[in-house]
């Protein structure tokens, strides 16, 4: 379990992606990330959305005089 019963220097199987497998993995991974970004933008738009941080209420940026009791 902890390595005490294993043979010393037992050969391990190396599982790595090489050549065309690596290229296919990279293309599929990139496509998946791009697809996730597009889906999130369709569901909850952030990029190119002028109302982004203020979905519920747009703030009023007009100047208003302070009330007299605050001065």
Coordinates of C-alpha atoms in Angstrom, one line a residue, residues 44-59:
X44 CA -25.3 36.0 -19.2
X45 CA -23.8 38.7 -21.5
X46 CA -20.9 40.7 -20.0
X47 CA -18.8 41.7 -23.0
X48 CA -20.4 44.5 -25.0
X49 CA -23.2 45.0 -22.6
X50 CA -23.6 48.6 -21.5
X51 CA -25.9 47.7 -18.5
X52 CA -23.5 45.0 -17.2
X53 CA -23.0 45.9 -13.5
X54 CA -26.5 47.4 -13.2
X55 CA -29.0 44.8 -14.3
X56 CA -31.6 45.8 -11.7
X57 CA -31.2 49.6 -11.5
X58 CA -29.2 52.1 -13.5
X59 CA -27.6 54.7 -11.3

